[in-house]
JSON list of C-alpha atoms in Angstrom, two decimals:
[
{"chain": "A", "resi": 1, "resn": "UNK", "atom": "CA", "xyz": [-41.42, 11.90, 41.03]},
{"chain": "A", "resi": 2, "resn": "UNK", "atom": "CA", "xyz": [-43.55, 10.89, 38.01]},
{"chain": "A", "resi": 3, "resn": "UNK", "atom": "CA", "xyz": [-42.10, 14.70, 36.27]},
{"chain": "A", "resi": 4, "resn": "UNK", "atom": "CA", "xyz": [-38.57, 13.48, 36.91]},
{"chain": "A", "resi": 5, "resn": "UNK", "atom": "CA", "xyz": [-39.23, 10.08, 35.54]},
{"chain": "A", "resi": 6, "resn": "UNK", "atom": "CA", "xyz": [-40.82, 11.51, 32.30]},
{"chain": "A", "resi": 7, "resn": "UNK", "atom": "CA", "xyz": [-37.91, 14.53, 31.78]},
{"chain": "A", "resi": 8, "resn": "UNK", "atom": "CA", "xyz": [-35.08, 11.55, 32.62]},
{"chain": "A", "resi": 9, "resn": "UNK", "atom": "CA", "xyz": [-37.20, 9.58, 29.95]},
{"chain": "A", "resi": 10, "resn": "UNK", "atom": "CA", "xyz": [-37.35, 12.34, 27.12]},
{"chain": "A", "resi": 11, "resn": "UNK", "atom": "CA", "xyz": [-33.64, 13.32, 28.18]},
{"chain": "A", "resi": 12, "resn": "UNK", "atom": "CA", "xyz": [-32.57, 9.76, 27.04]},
{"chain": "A", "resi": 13, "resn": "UNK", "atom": "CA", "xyz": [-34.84, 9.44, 23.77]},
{"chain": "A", "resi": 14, "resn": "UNK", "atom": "CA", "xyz": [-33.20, 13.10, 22.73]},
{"chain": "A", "resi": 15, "resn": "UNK", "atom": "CA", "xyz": [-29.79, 12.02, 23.90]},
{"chain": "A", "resi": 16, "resn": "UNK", "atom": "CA", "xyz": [-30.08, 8.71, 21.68]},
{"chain": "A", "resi": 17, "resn": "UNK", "atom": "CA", "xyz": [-31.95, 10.21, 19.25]},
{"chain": "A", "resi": 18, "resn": "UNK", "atom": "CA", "xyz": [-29.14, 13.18, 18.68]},
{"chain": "A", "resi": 19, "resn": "UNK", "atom": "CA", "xyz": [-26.71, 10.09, 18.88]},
{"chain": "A", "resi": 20, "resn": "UNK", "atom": "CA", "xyz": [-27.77, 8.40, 15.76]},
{"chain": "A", "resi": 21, "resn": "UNK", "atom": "CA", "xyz": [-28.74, 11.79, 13.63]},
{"chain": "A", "resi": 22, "resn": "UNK", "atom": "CA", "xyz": [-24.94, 12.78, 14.54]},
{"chain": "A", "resi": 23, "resn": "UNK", "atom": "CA", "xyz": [-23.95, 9.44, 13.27]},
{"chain": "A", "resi": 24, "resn": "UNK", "atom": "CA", "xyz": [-25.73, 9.34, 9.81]},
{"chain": "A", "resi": 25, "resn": "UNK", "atom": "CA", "xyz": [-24.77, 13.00, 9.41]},
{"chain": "A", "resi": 26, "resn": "UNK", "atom": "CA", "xyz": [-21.27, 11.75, 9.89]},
{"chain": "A", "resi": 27, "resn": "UNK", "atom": "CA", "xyz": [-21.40, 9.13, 7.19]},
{"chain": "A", "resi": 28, "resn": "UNK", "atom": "CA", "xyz": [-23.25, 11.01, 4.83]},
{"chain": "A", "resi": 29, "resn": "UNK", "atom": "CA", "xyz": [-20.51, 13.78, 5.22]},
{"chain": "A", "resi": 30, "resn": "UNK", "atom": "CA", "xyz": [-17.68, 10.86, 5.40]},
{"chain": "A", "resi": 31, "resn": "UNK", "atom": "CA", "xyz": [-19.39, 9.56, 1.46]},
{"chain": "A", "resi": 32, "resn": "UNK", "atom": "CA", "xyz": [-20.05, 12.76, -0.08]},
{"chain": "A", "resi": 33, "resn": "UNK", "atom": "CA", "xyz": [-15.77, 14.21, 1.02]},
{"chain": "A", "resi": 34, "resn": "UNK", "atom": "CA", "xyz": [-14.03, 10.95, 1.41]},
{"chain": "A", "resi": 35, "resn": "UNK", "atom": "CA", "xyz": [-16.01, 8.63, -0.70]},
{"chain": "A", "resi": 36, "resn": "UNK", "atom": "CA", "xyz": [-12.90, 8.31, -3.59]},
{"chain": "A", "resi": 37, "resn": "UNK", "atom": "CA", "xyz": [-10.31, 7.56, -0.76]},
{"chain": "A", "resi": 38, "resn": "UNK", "atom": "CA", "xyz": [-12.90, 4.76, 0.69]},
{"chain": "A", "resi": 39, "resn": "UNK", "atom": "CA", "xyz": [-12.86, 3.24, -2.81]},
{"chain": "A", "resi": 40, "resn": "UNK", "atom": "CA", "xyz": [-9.41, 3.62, -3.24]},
{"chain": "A", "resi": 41, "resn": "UNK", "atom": "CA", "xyz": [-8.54, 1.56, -0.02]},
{"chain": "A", "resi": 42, "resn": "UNK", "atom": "CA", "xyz": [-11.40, -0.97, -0.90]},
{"chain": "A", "resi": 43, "resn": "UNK", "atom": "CA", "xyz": [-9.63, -1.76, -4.38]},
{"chain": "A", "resi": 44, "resn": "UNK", "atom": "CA", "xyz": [-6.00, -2.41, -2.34]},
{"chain": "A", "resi": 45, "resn": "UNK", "atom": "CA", "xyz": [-7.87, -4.62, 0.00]},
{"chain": "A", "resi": 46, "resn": "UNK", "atom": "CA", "xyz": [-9.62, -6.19, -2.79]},
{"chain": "A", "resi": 47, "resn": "UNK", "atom": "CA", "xyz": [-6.34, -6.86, -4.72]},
{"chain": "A", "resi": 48, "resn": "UNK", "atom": "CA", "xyz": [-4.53, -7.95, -1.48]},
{"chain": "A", "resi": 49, "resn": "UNK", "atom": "CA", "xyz": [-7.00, -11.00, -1.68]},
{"chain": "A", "resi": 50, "resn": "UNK", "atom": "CA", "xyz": [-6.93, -11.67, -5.07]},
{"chain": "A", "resi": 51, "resn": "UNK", "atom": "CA", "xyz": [-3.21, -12.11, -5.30]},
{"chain": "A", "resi": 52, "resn": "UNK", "atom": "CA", "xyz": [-3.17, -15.29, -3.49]},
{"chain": "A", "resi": 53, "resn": "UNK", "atom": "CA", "xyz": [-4.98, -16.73, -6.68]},
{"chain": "A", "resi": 54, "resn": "UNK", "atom": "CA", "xyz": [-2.20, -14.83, -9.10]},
{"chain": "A", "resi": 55, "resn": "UNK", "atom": "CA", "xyz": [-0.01, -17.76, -10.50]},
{"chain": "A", "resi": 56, "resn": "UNK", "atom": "CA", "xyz": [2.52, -15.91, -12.38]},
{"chain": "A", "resi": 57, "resn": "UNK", "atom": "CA", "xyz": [4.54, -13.68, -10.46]},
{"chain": "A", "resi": 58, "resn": "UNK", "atom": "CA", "xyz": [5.46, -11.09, -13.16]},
{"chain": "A", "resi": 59, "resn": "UNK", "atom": "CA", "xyz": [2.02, -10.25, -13.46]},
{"chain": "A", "resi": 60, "resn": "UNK", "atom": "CA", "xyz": [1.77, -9.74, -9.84]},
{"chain": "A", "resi": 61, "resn": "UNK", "atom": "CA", "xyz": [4.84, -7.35, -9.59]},
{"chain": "A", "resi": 62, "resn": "UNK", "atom": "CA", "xyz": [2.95, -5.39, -12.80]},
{"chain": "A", "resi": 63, "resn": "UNK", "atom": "CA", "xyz": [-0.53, -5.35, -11.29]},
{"chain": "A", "resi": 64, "resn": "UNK", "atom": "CA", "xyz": [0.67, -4.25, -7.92]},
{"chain": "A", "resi": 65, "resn": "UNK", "atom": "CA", "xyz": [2.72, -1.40, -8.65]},
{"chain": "A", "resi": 66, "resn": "UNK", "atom": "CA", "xyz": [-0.08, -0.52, -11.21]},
{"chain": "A", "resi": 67, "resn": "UNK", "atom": "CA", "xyz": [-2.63, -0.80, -8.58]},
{"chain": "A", "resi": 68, "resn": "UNK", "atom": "CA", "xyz": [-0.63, 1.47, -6.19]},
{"chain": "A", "resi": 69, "resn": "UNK", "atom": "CA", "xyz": [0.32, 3.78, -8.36]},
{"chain": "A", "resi": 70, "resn": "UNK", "atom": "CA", "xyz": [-4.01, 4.51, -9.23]},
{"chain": "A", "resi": 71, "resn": "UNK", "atom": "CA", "xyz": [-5.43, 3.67, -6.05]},
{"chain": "A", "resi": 72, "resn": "UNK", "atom": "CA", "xyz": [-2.96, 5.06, -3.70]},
{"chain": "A", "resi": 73, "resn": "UNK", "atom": "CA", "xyz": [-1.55, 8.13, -5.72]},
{"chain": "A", "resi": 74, "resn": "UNK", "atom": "CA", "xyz": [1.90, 6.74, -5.29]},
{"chain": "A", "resi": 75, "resn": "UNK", "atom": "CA", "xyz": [4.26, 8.69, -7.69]},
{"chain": "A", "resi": 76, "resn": "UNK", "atom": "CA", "xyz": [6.51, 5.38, -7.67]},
{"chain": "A", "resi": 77, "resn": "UNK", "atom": "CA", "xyz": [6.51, 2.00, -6.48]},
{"chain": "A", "resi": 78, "resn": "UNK", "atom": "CA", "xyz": [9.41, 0.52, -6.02]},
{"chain": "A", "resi": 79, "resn": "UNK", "atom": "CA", "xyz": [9.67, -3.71, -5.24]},
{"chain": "A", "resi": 80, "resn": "UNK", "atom": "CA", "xyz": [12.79, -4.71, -3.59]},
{"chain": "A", "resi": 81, "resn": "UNK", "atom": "CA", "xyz": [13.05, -8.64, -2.85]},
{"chain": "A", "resi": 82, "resn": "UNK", "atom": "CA", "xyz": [15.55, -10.73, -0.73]},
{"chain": "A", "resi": 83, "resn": "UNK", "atom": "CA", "xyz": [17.84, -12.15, -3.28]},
{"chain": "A", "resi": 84, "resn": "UNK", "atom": "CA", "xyz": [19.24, -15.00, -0.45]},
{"chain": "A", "resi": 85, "resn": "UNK", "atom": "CA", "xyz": [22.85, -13.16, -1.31]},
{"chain": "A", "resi": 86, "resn": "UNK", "atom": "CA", "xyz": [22.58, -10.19, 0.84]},
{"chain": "A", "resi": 87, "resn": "UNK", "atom": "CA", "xyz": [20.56, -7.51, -0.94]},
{"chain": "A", "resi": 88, "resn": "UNK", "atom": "CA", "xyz": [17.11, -6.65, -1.62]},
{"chain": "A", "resi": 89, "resn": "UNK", "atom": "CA", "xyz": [17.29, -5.84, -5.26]},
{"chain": "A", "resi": 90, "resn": "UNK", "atom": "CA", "xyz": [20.38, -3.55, -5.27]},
{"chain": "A", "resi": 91, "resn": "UNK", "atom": "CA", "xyz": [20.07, -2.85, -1.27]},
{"chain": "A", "resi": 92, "resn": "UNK", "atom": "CA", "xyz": [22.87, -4.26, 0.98]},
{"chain": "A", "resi": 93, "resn": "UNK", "atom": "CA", "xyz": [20.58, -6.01, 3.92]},
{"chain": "A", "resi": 94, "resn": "UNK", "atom": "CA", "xyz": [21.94, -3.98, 6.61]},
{"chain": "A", "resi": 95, "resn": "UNK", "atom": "CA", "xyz": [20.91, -0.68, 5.41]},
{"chain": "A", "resi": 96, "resn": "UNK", "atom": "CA", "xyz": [18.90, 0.57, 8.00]},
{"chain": "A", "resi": 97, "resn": "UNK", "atom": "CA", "xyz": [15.78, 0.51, 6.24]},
{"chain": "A", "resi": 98, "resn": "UNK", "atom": "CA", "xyz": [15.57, -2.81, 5.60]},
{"chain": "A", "resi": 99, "resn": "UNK", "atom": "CA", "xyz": [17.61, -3.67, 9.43]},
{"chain": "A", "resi": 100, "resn": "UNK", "atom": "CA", "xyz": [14.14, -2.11, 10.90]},
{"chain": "A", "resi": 101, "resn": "UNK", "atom": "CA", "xyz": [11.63, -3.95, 8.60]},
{"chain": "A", "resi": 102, "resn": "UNK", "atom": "CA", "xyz": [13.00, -7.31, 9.51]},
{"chain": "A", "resi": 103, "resn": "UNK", "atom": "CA", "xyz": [13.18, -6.07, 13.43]},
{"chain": "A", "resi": 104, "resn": "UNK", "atom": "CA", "xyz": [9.79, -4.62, 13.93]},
{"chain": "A", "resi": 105, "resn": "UNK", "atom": "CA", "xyz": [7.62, -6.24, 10.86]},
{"chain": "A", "resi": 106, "resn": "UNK", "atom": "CA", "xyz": [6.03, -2.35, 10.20]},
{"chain": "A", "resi": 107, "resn": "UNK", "atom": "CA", "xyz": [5.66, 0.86, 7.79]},
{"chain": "A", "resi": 108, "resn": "UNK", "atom": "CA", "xyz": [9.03, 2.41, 7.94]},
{"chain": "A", "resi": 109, "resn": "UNK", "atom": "CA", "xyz": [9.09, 6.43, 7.16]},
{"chain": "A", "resi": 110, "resn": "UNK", "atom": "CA", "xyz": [12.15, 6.72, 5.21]},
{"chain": "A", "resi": 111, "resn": "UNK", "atom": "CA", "xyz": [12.46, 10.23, 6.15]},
{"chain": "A", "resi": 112, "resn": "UNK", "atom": "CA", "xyz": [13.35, 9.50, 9.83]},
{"chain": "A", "resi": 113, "resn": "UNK", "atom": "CA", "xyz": [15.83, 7.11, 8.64]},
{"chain": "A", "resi": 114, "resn": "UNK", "atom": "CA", "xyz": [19.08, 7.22, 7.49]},
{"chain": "A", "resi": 115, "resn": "UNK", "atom": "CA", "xyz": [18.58, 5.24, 4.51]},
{"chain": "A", "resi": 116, "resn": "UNK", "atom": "CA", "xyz": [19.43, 4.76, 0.59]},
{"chain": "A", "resi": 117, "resn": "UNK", "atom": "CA", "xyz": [16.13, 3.92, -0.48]},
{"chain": "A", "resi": 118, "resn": "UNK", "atom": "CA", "xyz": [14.46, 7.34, -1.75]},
{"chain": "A", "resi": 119, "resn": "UNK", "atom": "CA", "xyz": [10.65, 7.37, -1.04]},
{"chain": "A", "resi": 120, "resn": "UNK", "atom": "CA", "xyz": [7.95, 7.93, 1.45]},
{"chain": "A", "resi": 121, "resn": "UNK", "atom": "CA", "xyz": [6.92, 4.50, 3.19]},
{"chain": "A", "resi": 122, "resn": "UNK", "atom": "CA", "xyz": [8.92, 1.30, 3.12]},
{"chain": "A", "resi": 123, "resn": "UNK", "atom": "CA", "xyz": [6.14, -1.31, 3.79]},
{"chain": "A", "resi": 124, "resn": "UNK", "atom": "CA", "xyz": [7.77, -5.03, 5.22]},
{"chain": "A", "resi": 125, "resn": "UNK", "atom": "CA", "xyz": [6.81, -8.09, 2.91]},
{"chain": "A", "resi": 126, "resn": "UNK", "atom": "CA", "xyz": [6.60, -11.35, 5.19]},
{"chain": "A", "resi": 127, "resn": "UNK", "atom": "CA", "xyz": [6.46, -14.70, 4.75]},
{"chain": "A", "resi": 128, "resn": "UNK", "atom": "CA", "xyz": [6.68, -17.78, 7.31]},
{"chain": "A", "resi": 129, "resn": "UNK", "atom": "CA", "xyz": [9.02, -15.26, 9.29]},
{"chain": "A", "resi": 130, "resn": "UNK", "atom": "CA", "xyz": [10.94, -14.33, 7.02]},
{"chain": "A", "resi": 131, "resn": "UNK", "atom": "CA", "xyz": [11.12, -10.64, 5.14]},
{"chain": "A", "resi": 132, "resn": "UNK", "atom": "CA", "xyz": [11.01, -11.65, 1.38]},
{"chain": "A", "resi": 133, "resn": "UNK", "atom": "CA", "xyz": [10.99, -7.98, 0.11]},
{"chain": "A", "resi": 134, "resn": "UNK", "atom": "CA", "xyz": [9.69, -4.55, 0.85]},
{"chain": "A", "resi": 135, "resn": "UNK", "atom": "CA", "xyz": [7.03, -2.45, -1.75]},
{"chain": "A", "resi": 136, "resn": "UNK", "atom": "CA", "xyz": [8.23, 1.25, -1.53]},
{"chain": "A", "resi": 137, "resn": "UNK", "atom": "CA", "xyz": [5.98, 3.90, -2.32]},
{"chain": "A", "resi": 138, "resn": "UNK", "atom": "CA", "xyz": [7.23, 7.46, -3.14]},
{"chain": "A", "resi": 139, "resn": "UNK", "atom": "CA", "xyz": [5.05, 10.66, -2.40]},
{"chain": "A", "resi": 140, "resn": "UNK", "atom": "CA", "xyz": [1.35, 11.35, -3.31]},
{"chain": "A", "resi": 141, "resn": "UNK", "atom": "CA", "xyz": [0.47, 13.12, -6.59]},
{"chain": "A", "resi": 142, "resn": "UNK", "atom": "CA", "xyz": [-1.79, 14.92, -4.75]},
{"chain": "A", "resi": 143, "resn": "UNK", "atom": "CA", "xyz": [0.71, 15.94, -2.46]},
{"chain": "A", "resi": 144, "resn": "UNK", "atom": "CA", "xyz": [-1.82, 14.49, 0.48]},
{"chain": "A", "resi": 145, "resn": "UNK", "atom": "CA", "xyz": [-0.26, 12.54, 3.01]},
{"chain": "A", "resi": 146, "resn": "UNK", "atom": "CA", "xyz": [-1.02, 8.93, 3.26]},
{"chain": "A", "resi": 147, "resn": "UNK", "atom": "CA", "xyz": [-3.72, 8.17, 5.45]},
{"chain": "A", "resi": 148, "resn": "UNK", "atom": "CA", "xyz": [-3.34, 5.49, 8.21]},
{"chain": "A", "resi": 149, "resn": "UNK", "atom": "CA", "xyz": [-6.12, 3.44, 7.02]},
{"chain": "A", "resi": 150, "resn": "UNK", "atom": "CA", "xyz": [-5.13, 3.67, 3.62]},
{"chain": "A", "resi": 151, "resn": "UNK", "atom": "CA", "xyz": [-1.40, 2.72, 4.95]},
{"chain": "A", "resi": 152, "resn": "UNK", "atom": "CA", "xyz": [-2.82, -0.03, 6.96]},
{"chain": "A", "resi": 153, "resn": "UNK", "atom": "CA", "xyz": [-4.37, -1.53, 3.55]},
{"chain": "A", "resi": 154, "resn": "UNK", "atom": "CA", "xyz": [-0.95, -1.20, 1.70]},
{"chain": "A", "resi": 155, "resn": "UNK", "atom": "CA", "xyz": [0.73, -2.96, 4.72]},
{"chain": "A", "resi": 156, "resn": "UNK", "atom": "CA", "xyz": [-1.75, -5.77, 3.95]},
{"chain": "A", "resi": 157, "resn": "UNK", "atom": "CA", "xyz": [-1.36, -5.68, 0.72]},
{"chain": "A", "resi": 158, "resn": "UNK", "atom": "CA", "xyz": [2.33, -6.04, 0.99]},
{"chain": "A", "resi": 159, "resn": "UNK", "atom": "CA", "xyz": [2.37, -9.09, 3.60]},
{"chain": "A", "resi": 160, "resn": "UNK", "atom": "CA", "xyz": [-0.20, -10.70, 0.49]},
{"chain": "A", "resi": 161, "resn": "UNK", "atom": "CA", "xyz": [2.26, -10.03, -2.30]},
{"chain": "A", "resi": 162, "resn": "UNK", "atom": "CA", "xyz": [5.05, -11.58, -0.28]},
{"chain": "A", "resi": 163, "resn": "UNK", "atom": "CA", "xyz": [2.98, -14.47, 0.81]},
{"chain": "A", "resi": 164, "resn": "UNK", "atom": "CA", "xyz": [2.19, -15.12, -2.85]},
{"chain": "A", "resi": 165, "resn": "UNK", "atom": "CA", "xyz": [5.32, -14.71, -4.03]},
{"chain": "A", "resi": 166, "resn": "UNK", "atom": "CA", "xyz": [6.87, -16.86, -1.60]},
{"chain": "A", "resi": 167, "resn": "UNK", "atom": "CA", "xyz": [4.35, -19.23, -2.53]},
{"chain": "A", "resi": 168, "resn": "UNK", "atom": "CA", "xyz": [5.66, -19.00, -6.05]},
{"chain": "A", "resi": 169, "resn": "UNK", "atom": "CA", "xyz": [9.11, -19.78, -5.75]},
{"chain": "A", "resi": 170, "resn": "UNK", "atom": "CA", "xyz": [8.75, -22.59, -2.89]},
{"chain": "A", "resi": 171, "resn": "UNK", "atom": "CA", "xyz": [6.55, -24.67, -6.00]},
{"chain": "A", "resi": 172, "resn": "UNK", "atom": "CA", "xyz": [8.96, -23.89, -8.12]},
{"chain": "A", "resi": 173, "resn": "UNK", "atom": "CA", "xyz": [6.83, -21.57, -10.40]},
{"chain": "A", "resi": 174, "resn": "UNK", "atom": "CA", "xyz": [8.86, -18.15, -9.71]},
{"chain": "A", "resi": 175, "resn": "UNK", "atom": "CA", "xyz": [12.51, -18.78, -8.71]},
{"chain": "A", "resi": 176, "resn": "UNK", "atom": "CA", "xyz": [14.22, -15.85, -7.30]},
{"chain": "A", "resi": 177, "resn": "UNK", "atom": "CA", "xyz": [16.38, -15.26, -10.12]},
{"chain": "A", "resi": 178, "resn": "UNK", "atom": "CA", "xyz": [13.21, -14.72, -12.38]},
{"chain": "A", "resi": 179, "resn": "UNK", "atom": "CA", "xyz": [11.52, -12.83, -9.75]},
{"chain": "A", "resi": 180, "resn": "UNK", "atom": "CA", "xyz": [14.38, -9.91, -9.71]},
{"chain": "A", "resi": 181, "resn": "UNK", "atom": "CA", "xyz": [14.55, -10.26, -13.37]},
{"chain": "A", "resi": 182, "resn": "UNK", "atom": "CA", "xyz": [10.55, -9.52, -13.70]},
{"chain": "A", "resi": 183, "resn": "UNK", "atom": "CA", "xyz": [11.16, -6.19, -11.54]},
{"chain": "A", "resi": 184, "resn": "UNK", "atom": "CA", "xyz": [14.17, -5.18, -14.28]},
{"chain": "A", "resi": 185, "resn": "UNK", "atom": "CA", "xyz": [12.32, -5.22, -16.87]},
{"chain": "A", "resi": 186, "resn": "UNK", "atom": "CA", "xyz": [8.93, -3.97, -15.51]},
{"chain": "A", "resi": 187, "resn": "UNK", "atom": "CA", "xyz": [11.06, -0.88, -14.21]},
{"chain": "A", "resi": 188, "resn": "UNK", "atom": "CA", "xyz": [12.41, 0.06, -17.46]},
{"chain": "A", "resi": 189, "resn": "UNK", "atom": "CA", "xyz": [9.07, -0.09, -19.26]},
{"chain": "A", "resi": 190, "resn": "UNK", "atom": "CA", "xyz": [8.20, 2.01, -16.65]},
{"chain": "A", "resi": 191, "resn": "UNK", "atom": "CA", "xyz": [10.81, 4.44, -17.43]},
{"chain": "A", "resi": 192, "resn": "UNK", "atom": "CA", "xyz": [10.21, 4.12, -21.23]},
{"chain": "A", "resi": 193, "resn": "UNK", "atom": "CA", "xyz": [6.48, 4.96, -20.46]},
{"chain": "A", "resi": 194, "resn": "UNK", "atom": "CA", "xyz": [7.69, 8.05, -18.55]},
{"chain": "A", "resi": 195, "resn": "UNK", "atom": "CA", "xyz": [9.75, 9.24, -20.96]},
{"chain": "A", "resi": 196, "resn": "UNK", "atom": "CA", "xyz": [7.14, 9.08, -23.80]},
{"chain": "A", "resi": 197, "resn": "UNK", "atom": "CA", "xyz": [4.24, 10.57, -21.88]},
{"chain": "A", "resi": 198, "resn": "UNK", "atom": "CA", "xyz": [7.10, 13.50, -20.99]},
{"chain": "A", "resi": 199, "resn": "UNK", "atom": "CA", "xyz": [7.22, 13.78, -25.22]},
{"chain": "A", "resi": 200, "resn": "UNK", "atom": "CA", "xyz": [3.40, 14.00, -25.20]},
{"chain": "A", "resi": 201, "resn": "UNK", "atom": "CA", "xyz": [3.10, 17.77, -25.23]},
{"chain": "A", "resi": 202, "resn": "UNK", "atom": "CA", "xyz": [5.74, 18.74, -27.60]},
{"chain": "A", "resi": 203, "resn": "UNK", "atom": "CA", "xyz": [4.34, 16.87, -30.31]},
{"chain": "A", "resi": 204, "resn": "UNK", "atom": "CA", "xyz": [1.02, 17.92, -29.12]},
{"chain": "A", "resi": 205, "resn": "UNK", "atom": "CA", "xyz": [2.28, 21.89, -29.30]}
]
């Protein structure tokens, strides 16, 4: 009896002792191979709490598809927001896309969808019920998929963004009108920048 006490004794103290060696080897393996994606997802959740304190909305738009575009890979972002006439940006509000973001408040994968918007993930911006816009993010430079914790932190980061935005307009400080007109022009410096950094090597050569 004493025997079986003392093997059922040094069973357990291997058992937990395995347990937590298994677990640090885990983390250490989980910092050394995953440690940039970690980061990455830290800086959207960061973000996602320092836009509540962002008071001017077209340097929210800029920072957000700036931060997506380093810390999630995203070859484009794309900001679509209810314009209270029936669109998001140029997007009739019963395109499917948007028909399933305002029904089930999720990630939509545009390519399961018969859709308009071109892109990977169509991520719902709420607000007080309501779906004020949608942040689109196109495919990975990396060609990686998105992970779901790192989707999980751009889903939060898009219900922030809305929230602040909505914030913005009900005080008066970002009307809707400005708000679309912030995403104009931040697009086509975006496509100004592409087309320069396209240039880059043929003056280089």
């Amino acid at each position: 009896t004493t025997n079986l006490i003392v093997g059922a004794a040094i069973a357990l103290a291997l058992g937990f002792s395995m347990r937590s060696i298994h677990a640090q080897v885990d983390r250490l393996l989980d910092n050394v191979f995953f440690r940039k994606r970690h980061d990455d997802e830290q800086a959207i959740r960061a973000f996602t709490h320092e836009a509540a304190y962002i008071t001017d909305a077209t340097a929210l738009l800029t920072r957000t598809k700036a931060l997506l575009e380093k810390h999630a890979e995203a070859t484009d972002v794309g900001i679509f927001l209810d314009d209270r006439n029936g669109h998001y940006g140029k997007t009739s509000e019963n395109d499917p896309a948007f028909v399933a973001l305002r029904a089930w408040r999720k990630p939509i994968d545009l390519h399961t969808i018969d859709t308009t918007l071109h892109g990977e993930f169509a991520y719902p911006m709420v607000a007080r019920g309501h779906l004020v816009g949608a942040i689109v993010v196109g495919p990975k430079r990396s060609g990686d998929p998105y992970a779901p914790d790192e989707s999980n932190a751009i889903l939060q980061l898009a219900h922030g963004v809305g929230g602040s935005l909505d914030i913005l307009s009900a005080s008066g400080q970002a009307p809707v009108d400005d708000l679309l007109e912030a995403i104009q022009t931040l697009s086509g410096q975006l496509r100004a920048l592409a087309v320069k950094i396209d240039e880059l090597p043929k003056h280089s050569a």
